[in-house]
CSV table of N, CA and C and ligand atoms in Angstrom, one decimal:
chain,number,residue,atom,x,y,z
A,30,UNK,N,157.7,71.7,185.7
A,30,UNK,CA,157.8,70.3,185.1
A,30,UNK,C,159.6,69.8,185.2
A,31,UNK,N,159.6,68.6,185.8
A,31,UNK,CA,160.9,68.0,186.0
A,31,UNK,C,161.4,67.3,184.6
A,32,UNK,N,162.4,67.6,184.1
A,32,UNK,CA,162.7,66.9,182.7
A,32,UNK,C,162.5,65.4,182.8
A,33,UNK,N,161.9,64.9,181.7
A,33,UNK,CA,162.0,63.5,181.8
A,33,UNK,C,161.2,62.8,182.7
A,34,UNK,N,160.5,63.6,183.3
A,34,UNK,CA,159.5,62.7,184.5
A,34,UNK,C,158.2,62.3,183.8
A,35,UNK,N,157.9,61.2,183.7
A,35,UNK,CA,156.7,60.5,183.2
A,35,UNK,C,155.6,61.0,183.9
A,36,UNK,N,155.6,61.2,185.4
A,36,UNK,CA,154.2,61.7,186.0
A,36,UNK,C,154.1,63.3,185.8
A,37,UNK,N,155.0,63.9,185.6
A,37,UNK,CA,154.9,65.5,185.2
A,37,UNK,C,154.4,65.6,183.9
A,38,UNK,N,154.6,64.6,183.0
A,38,UNK,CA,154.2,64.8,181.7
A,38,UNK,C,152.7,64.3,181.6
A,39,UNK,N,152.5,63.2,182.6
A,39,UNK,CA,151.0,63.0,182.5
A,39,UNK,C,150.2,64.0,182.9
A,40,UNK,N,150.8,64.5,184.2
A,40,UNK,CA,150.0,65.6,184.9
A,40,UNK,C,149.8,67.0,183.8
A,41,UNK,N,151.1,67.2,182.9
A,41,UNK,CA,150.7,68.4,182.2
A,41,UNK,C,149.9,67.9,180.8
A,42,UNK,N,149.5,66.6,180.7
A,42,UNK,CA,148.8,66.3,179.6
A,42,UNK,C,149.8,66.0,178.3
A,43,UNK,N,151.1,66.0,178.4
A,43,UNK,CA,152.0,65.7,177.4
A,43,UNK,C,151.7,64.1,177.0
A,44,UNK,N,151.5,63.4,178.0
A,44,UNK,CA,151.3,62.1,177.6
A,44,UNK,C,149.8,61.8,178.2
A,45,UNK,N,149.0,61.2,177.0
A,45,UNK,CA,147.6,61.0,177.3
A,45,UNK,C,147.6,59.9,178.2
A,46,UNK,N,146.6,60.0,179.2
A,46,UNK,CA,146.2,59.1,180.3
A,46,UNK,C,145.0,59.5,180.8
A,47,UNK,N,144.1,58.4,181.3
A,47,UNK,CA,142.9,58.4,182.0
A,47,UNK,C,143.2,59.3,183.3
A,48,UNK,N,142.6,60.4,183.6
A,48,UNK,CA,142.9,60.7,185.0
A,48,UNK,C,141.5,60.4,185.6
A,49,UNK,N,141.7,59.8,186.6
A,49,UNK,CA,140.6,59.1,187.6
A,49,UNK,C,140.0,60.2,188.4
A,50,UNK,N,141.0,61.0,189.0
A,50,UNK,CA,140.7,62.1,189.9
A,50,UNK,C,141.9,63.1,189.8
A,51,UNK,N,141.3,64.3,190.1
A,51,UNK,CA,142.3,65.7,190.1
A,51,UNK,C,141.8,66.6,191.1
A,52,UNK,N,142.4,67.1,191.8
A,52,UNK,CA,142.2,68.3,192.6
A,52,UNK,C,143.4,69.1,192.6
A,53,UNK,N,143.3,70.1,193.7
A,53,UNK,CA,144.4,71.2,193.7
A,53,UNK,C,145.8,70.7,194.0
A,54,UNK,N,145.7,69.6,194.7
A,54,UNK,CA,146.8,68.9,195.1
A,54,UNK,C,147.6,67.7,194.4
A,55,UNK,N,146.6,66.9,194.0
A,55,UNK,CA,146.8,65.4,193.4
A,55,UNK,C,146.2,65.0,192.2
A,56,UNK,N,146.5,63.9,191.5
A,56,UNK,CA,145.8,63.5,190.6
A,56,UNK,C,145.9,61.8,190.8
A,57,UNK,N,145.1,61.1,190.2
A,57,UNK,CA,145.1,59.6,190.0
A,57,UNK,C,144.8,59.1,188.6
A,58,UNK,N,145.8,57.9,188.5
A,58,UNK,CA,145.6,57.2,187.2
A,58,UNK,C,145.7,55.8,187.6
A,59,UNK,N,145.3,54.8,186.9
A,59,UNK,CA,145.5,53.6,186.8
A,59,UNK,C,147.2,53.1,186.3
A,60,UNK,N,147.6,52.1,187.1
A,60,UNK,CA,149.3,51.7,186.8
A,60,UNK,C,149.2,51.0,185.5
A,61,UNK,N,150.1,51.3,184.8
A,61,UNK,CA,150.2,51.0,183.3
A,61,UNK,C,150.8,49.3,183.4
A,62,UNK,N,151.3,48.8,184.5
A,62,UNK,CA,151.4,47.3,184.7
A,62,UNK,C,150.7,47.0,186.0
A,63,UNK,N,149.4,46.6,186.0
A,63,UNK,CA,149.1,46.4,187.3
A,63,UNK,C,149.3,45.0,188.1
A,64,UNK,N,149.6,45.3,189.5
A,64,UNK,CA,150.1,44.1,190.1
A,64,UNK,C,148.7,43.5,190.8
A,65,UNK,N,147.5,44.1,190.6
A,65,UNK,CA,146.3,43.7,191.3
A,65,UNK,C,145.2,44.0,190.3
A,66,UNK,N,144.0,43.4,190.6
A,66,UNK,CA,142.8,44.1,189.8
A,66,UNK,C,142.6,45.4,189.9
A,67,UNK,N,142.8,45.9,190.9
A,67,UNK,CA,142.8,47.4,191.3
A,67,UNK,C,144.2,47.8,191.6
A,68,UNK,N,144.8,48.8,190.8
A,68,UNK,CA,146.1,49.1,191.0
A,68,UNK,C,146.4,50.8,190.6
A,69,UNK,N,146.0,51.8,191.4
A,69,UNK,CA,145.9,52.9,191.1
A,69,UNK,C,147.1,53.8,191.7
A,70,UNK,N,147.6,54.8,191.2
A,70,UNK,CA,148.4,55.7,191.6
A,70,UNK,C,148.0,57.0,191.9
A,71,UNK,N,148.2,57.4,193.1
A,71,UNK,CA,147.8,58.7,193.4
A,71,UNK,C,149.2,59.8,193.7
A,72,UNK,N,148.9,60.7,192.7
A,72,UNK,CA,150.4,61.4,192.7
A,72,UNK,C,150.3,62.8,192.8
A,73,UNK,N,151.1,63.4,193.8
A,73,UNK,CA,151.0,64.8,194.1
A,73,UNK,C,151.2,65.6,192.7
A,74,UNK,N,150.7,66.8,192.5
A,74,UNK,CA,150.9,67.7,191.4
A,74,UNK,C,152.4,68.0,191.3
A,75,UNK,N,152.9,68.5,192.5
A,75,UNK,CA,154.2,69.2,192.7
A,75,UNK,C,155.1,67.7,192.7
A,76,UNK,N,156.4,68.0,191.9
A,76,UNK,CA,157.1,66.7,191.9
A,76,UNK,C,158.0,66.5,193.0
A,77,UNK,N,157.9,65.9,194.0
A,77,UNK,CA,158.4,65.4,195.1
A,77,UNK,C,159.3,64.1,194.8
A,78,UNK,N,160.4,63.7,195.2
A,78,UNK,CA,160.8,62.6,195.2
A,78,UNK,C,160.6,61.5,196.5
A,79,UNK,N,160.8,62.5,197.5
A,79,UNK,CA,160.8,61.6,199.0
A,79,UNK,C,160.0,62.5,199.9
A,80,UNK,N,159.2,61.6,200.8
A,80,UNK,CA,158.4,62.2,201.8
A,80,UNK,C,159.3,63.3,202.5
A,81,UNK,N,160.5,63.0,202.6
A,81,UNK,CA,161.4,64.4,203.4
A,81,UNK,C,161.2,65.7,202.6
A,82,UNK,N,160.7,65.9,201.5
A,82,UNK,CA,160.5,67.2,200.7
A,82,UNK,C,159.1,67.6,201.1
A,83,UNK,N,158.3,66.7,201.6
A,83,UNK,CA,157.0,67.4,202.0
A,83,UNK,C,157.0,68.0,203.5
A,84,UNK,N,157.5,69.2,203.5
A,84,UNK,CA,157.6,69.8,204.8
A,84,UNK,C,156.1,70.2,205.0
A,85,UNK,N,156.1,70.8,206.4
A,85,UNK,CA,154.7,71.1,206.8
A,85,UNK,C,153.7,71.9,205.9
A,86,UNK,N,154.2,72.8,205.0
A,86,UNK,CA,153.4,73.5,204.1
A,86,UNK,C,152.9,72.6,203.2
A,87,UNK,N,153.3,71.4,202.9
A,87,UNK,CA,152.6,70.3,201.8
A,87,UNK,C,151.7,69.2,202.5
A,88,UNK,N,151.5,69.6,203.9
A,88,UNK,CA,150.8,68.5,204.5
A,88,UNK,C,149.4,68.3,204.0
A,89,UNK,N,148.8,69.7,203.5
A,89,UNK,CA,147.5,69.4,202.9
A,89,UNK,C,147.6,68.6,201.5
A,90,UNK,N,148.6,68.6,200.9
A,90,UNK,CA,148.7,67.6,199.6
A,90,UNK,C,149.0,66.1,200.3
A,91,UNK,N,149.4,65.8,201.4
A,91,UNK,CA,149.4,64.3,201.8
A,91,UNK,C,148.0,64.1,202.4
A,92,UNK,N,147.2,65.1,203.0
A,92,UNK,CA,145.8,64.9,203.2
A,92,UNK,C,145.1,64.7,202.0
A,93,UNK,N,145.3,65.4,201.1
A,93,UNK,CA,144.5,65.3,200.0
A,93,UNK,C,144.8,63.9,199.3
A,94,UNK,N,145.8,63.4,199.3
A,94,UNK,CA,146.4,62.2,198.6
A,94,UNK,C,145.9,60.9,199.3
A,95,UNK,N,145.7,61.0,200.7
A,95,UNK,CA,145.1,60.0,201.4
A,95,UNK,C,143.6,59.8,201.3
A,96,UNK,N,143.1,61.2,201.2
A,96,UNK,CA,141.4,61.2,200.8
A,96,UNK,C,141.3,60.6,199.6
A,97,UNK,N,141.9,61.0,198.6
A,97,UNK,CA,141.8,60.6,197.2
A,97,UNK,C,141.8,58.9,197.2
A,98,UNK,N,142.9,58.6,198.0
A,98,UNK,CA,143.0,57.0,197.9
A,98,UNK,C,141.8,56.3,198.3
A,99,UNK,N,141.4,56.9,199.7
A,99,UNK,CA,140.0,56.5,200.2
A,99,UNK,C,138.8,56.5,199.4
A,100,UNK,N,138.8,57.3,198.8
A,100,UNK,CA,137.4,57.8,197.9
A,100,UNK,C,137.7,56.9,196.8
A,101,UNK,N,138.9,56.8,196.2
A,101,UNK,CA,139.2,55.7,195.1
A,101,UNK,C,138.8,54.4,195.4
A,102,UNK,N,139.4,54.1,196.3
A,102,UNK,CA,139.1,52.5,196.9
A,102,UNK,C,137.6,52.2,196.9
A,103,UNK,N,136.7,53.3,197.7
A,103,UNK,CA,135.2,53.2,197.6
A,103,UNK,C,134.8,53.1,196.3
A,104,UNK,N,135.2,53.9,195.2
A,104,UNK,CA,134.7,53.7,193.9
A,104,UNK,C,135.0,52.5,193.3
A,105,UNK,N,136.0,51.9,193.4
A,105,UNK,CA,136.5,50.7,193.0
A,105,UNK,C,136.0,49.7,193.7
A,106,UNK,N,135.3,49.9,194.7
A,106,UNK,CA,134.4,48.7,195.6
A,106,UNK,C,135.4,47.7,196.2
A,107,UNK,N,136.4,48.2,196.7
A,107,UNK,CA,137.4,47.4,197.2
A,107,UNK,C,137.6,47.5,198.8
A,108,UNK,N,136.7,48.4,199.3
A,108,UNK,CA,136.9,48.8,200.8
A,108,UNK,C,136.3,47.5,201.7
A,109,UNK,N,135.4,46.8,201.1
A,109,UNK,CA,135.2,45.8,201.9
A,109,UNK,C,136.1,44.4,201.9
A,110,UNK,N,136.6,44.3,200.8
A,110,UNK,CA,137.4,43.2,200.5
A,110,UNK,C,138.8,43.6,201.3
A,111,UNK,N,139.1,44.7,201.2
A,111,UNK,CA,140.5,45.4,201.7
A,111,UNK,C,141.4,45.8,200.7
A,112,UNK,N,142.3,46.7,201.2
A,112,UNK,CA,143.1,47.2,199.9
A,112,UNK,C,144.4,47.5,200.8
A,113,UNK,N,145.4,48.0,200.0
A,113,UNK,CA,146.7,48.2,200.5
A,113,UNK,C,147.2,49.7,199.9
A,114,UNK,N,147.7,50.6,200.8
A,114,UNK,CA,148.5,51.6,200.2
A,114,UNK,C,150.0,51.4,200.3
A,115,UNK,N,150.8,51.9,199.5
A,115,UNK,CA,152.1,51.9,199.3
A,115,UNK,C,152.8,53.0,198.9
A,116,UNK,N,153.9,53.5,199.5
A,116,UNK,CA,154.7,54.5,198.8
A,116,UNK,C,156.0,53.9,199.0
A,117,UNK,N,156.7,53.7,197.6
A,117,UNK,CA,158.1,53.2,197.8
A,117,UNK,C,159.1,54.3,197.8
A,118,UNK,N,160.0,54.2,198.5
A,118,UNK,CA,160.9,55.4,198.8
A,118,UNK,C,162.2,54.9,198.6
A,119,UNK,N,163.1,55.0,197.5
A,119,UNK,CA,164.5,54.9,197.2
A,119,UNK,C,164.9,53.3,196.7
A,120,UNK,N,166.0,53.2,196.7
A,120,UNK,CA,166.6,52.2,196.0
A,120,UNK,C,166.1,50.6,196.6
A,121,UNK,N,166.1,50.6,198.1
A,121,UNK,CA,165.9,49.3,198.7
A,121,UNK,C,164.4,49.2,198.6
A,122,UNK,N,163.6,50.0,198.2
A,122,UNK,CA,162.0,49.7,198.5
A,122,UNK,C,161.9,49.6,196.6
A,123,UNK,N,162.7,49.6,196.0
A,123,UNK,CA,162.6,49.7,194.4
A,123,UNK,C,161.9,50.6,193.7
A,124,UNK,N,161.8,51.8,194.2
A,124,UNK,CA,161.3,53.0,193.6
A,124,UNK,C,161.8,53.2,192.2
A,125,UNK,N,160.9,53.3,191.3
A,125,UNK,CA,161.5,53.2,189.9
A,125,UNK,C,161.1,54.6,189.2
A,126,UNK,N,159.9,55.4,189.7
A,126,UNK,CA,159.6,56.6,189.3
A,126,UNK,C,159.9,57.7,190.3
A,127,UNK,N,160.8,58.7,190.0
A,127,UNK,CA,161.2,59.3,191.4
A,127,UNK,C,160.2,60.4,191.5
A,128,UNK,N,159.2,60.5,191.0
A,128,UNK,CA,158.0,61.4,191.3
A,128,UNK,C,157.2,60.6,192.2
A,129,UNK,N,157.2,61.2,193.6
A,129,UNK,CA,156.7,60.4,194.6
A,129,UNK,C,155.1,60.0,194.2
A,130,UNK,N,154.7,58.7,194.6
A,130,UNK,CA,153.3,58.3,194.4
A,130,UNK,C,152.8,57.3,195.4
A,131,UNK,N,151.5,57.2,195.5
A,131,UNK,CA,150.7,56.5,196.7
A,131,UNK,C,150.2,55.4,195.7
A,132,UNK,N,150.4,54.0,195.8
A,132,UNK,CA,150.0,52.8,195.0
A,132,UNK,C,148.7,52.7,195.9
A,133,UNK,N,147.7,52.1,195.3
A,133,UNK,CA,146.4,51.7,195.8
A,133,UNK,C,146.3,50.2,195.2
A,134,UNK,N,146.2,49.5,195.9
A,134,UNK,CA,146.4,48.0,195.5
A,134,UNK,C,145.2,47.2,196.2
A,135,UNK,N,144.4,46.5,195.2
A,135,UNK,CA,143.2,45.8,195.8
A,135,UNK,C,142.6,44.7,194.8
A,136,UNK,N,141.5,44.1,195.2
A,136,UNK,CA,140.7,43.3,194.3
A,136,UNK,C,141.2,41.7,194.5
A,137,UNK,N,142.2,41.5,195.2
A,137,UNK,CA,142.7,39.8,195.5
A,137,UNK,C,143.5,39.9,196.7
A,138,UNK,N,143.7,38.7,197.3
A,138,UNK,CA,144.4,38.8,198.3
A,138,UNK,C,145.9,39.3,198.1
A,139,UNK,N,146.4,39.9,198.9
A,139,UNK,CA,147.8,40.7,198.1
A,139,UNK,C,149.2,39.9,199.1
A,140,UNK,N,148.9,39.1,200.1
A,140,UNK,CA,149.9,38.4,200.6
A,140,UNK,C,150.7,39.5,201.7
A,141,UNK,N,151.8,38.8,202.2
A,141,UNK,CA,152.2,39.7,203.3
A,141,UNK,C,153.1,40.7,202.5
A,142,UNK,N,153.4,41.9,203.2
A,142,UNK,CA,154.3,43.0,202.8
A,142,UNK,C,155.6,42.7,202.7
A,143,UNK,N,156.1,43.0,201.5
A,143,UNK,CA,157.6,42.6,201.2
A,143,UNK,C,157.8,41.0,200.7
B,488,LIG,P1,157.5,52.6,192.0
B,488,LIG,O1,158.2,51.3,191.8
B,488,LIG,O2,158.3,53.7,191.6
B,488,LIG,O3,156.8,52.6,193.4
B,488,LIG,O4,156.3,52.5,191.0
B,488,LIG,C1,156.4,53.1,189.6
B,488,LIG,C2,155.0,52.6,189.0
B,488,LIG,O5,154.5,53.3,188.0
B,488,LIG,C3,155.0,51.2,188.5
B,488,LIG,O6,154.0,50.2,189.1
B,488,LIG,C4,154.8,51.3,187.0
B,488,LIG,O7,154.2,50.2,186.4
B,488,LIG,C5,154.0,52.6,187.0
B,488,LIG,N1,154.3,53.3,185.7
B,488,LIG,C6,155.6,53.7,185.2
B,488,LIG,N2,155.2,54.1,184.1
B,488,LIG,C7,154.0,54.5,183.8
B,488,LIG,C8,153.1,55.3,182.8
B,488,LIG,O8,153.7,55.8,181.9
B,488,LIG,N3,151.7,55.3,183.1
B,488,LIG,C9,151.1,54.6,184.2
B,488,LIG,N4,149.9,54.7,184.3
B,488,LIG,N5,152.0,54.0,185.1
B,488,LIG,C10,153.4,53.9,184.9
B,489,LIG,ZN1,157.6,64.6,188.1
């Protein structure tokens, strides 16, 4: 547990949240302030801030995150209409929560990236 990390607290059940998916590597929730009709967050169980911390032994975690994102997009019915996966990293990307997470966005035209 990293102190004061909202996603660690959700992972540990300290903050109640609907868990859409959970496996040995990651879990998924709905974003509290959705930017699109579907806006999910796929979050590694382990607290990483940056992809740089996900050294080769954690590549199964990346695999699990992208597999979960793919399956959740299918469950949300947005594979045909399209969706976007985003990982914000650091200040210029506007990363607000320093526990790395993969946004899954879809359900409307999303416009150009950035
Ligand atoms: P970032 O800007 O770090 O890539 O994205 C952080 C995301 O986490 C934001 O989209 C924000 O709405 C979401 N978020 C922040 N706090 C909570 C929370 O307590 N619960 C949930 N479900 N989402 C949160
Ligand atoms: Zn954390």
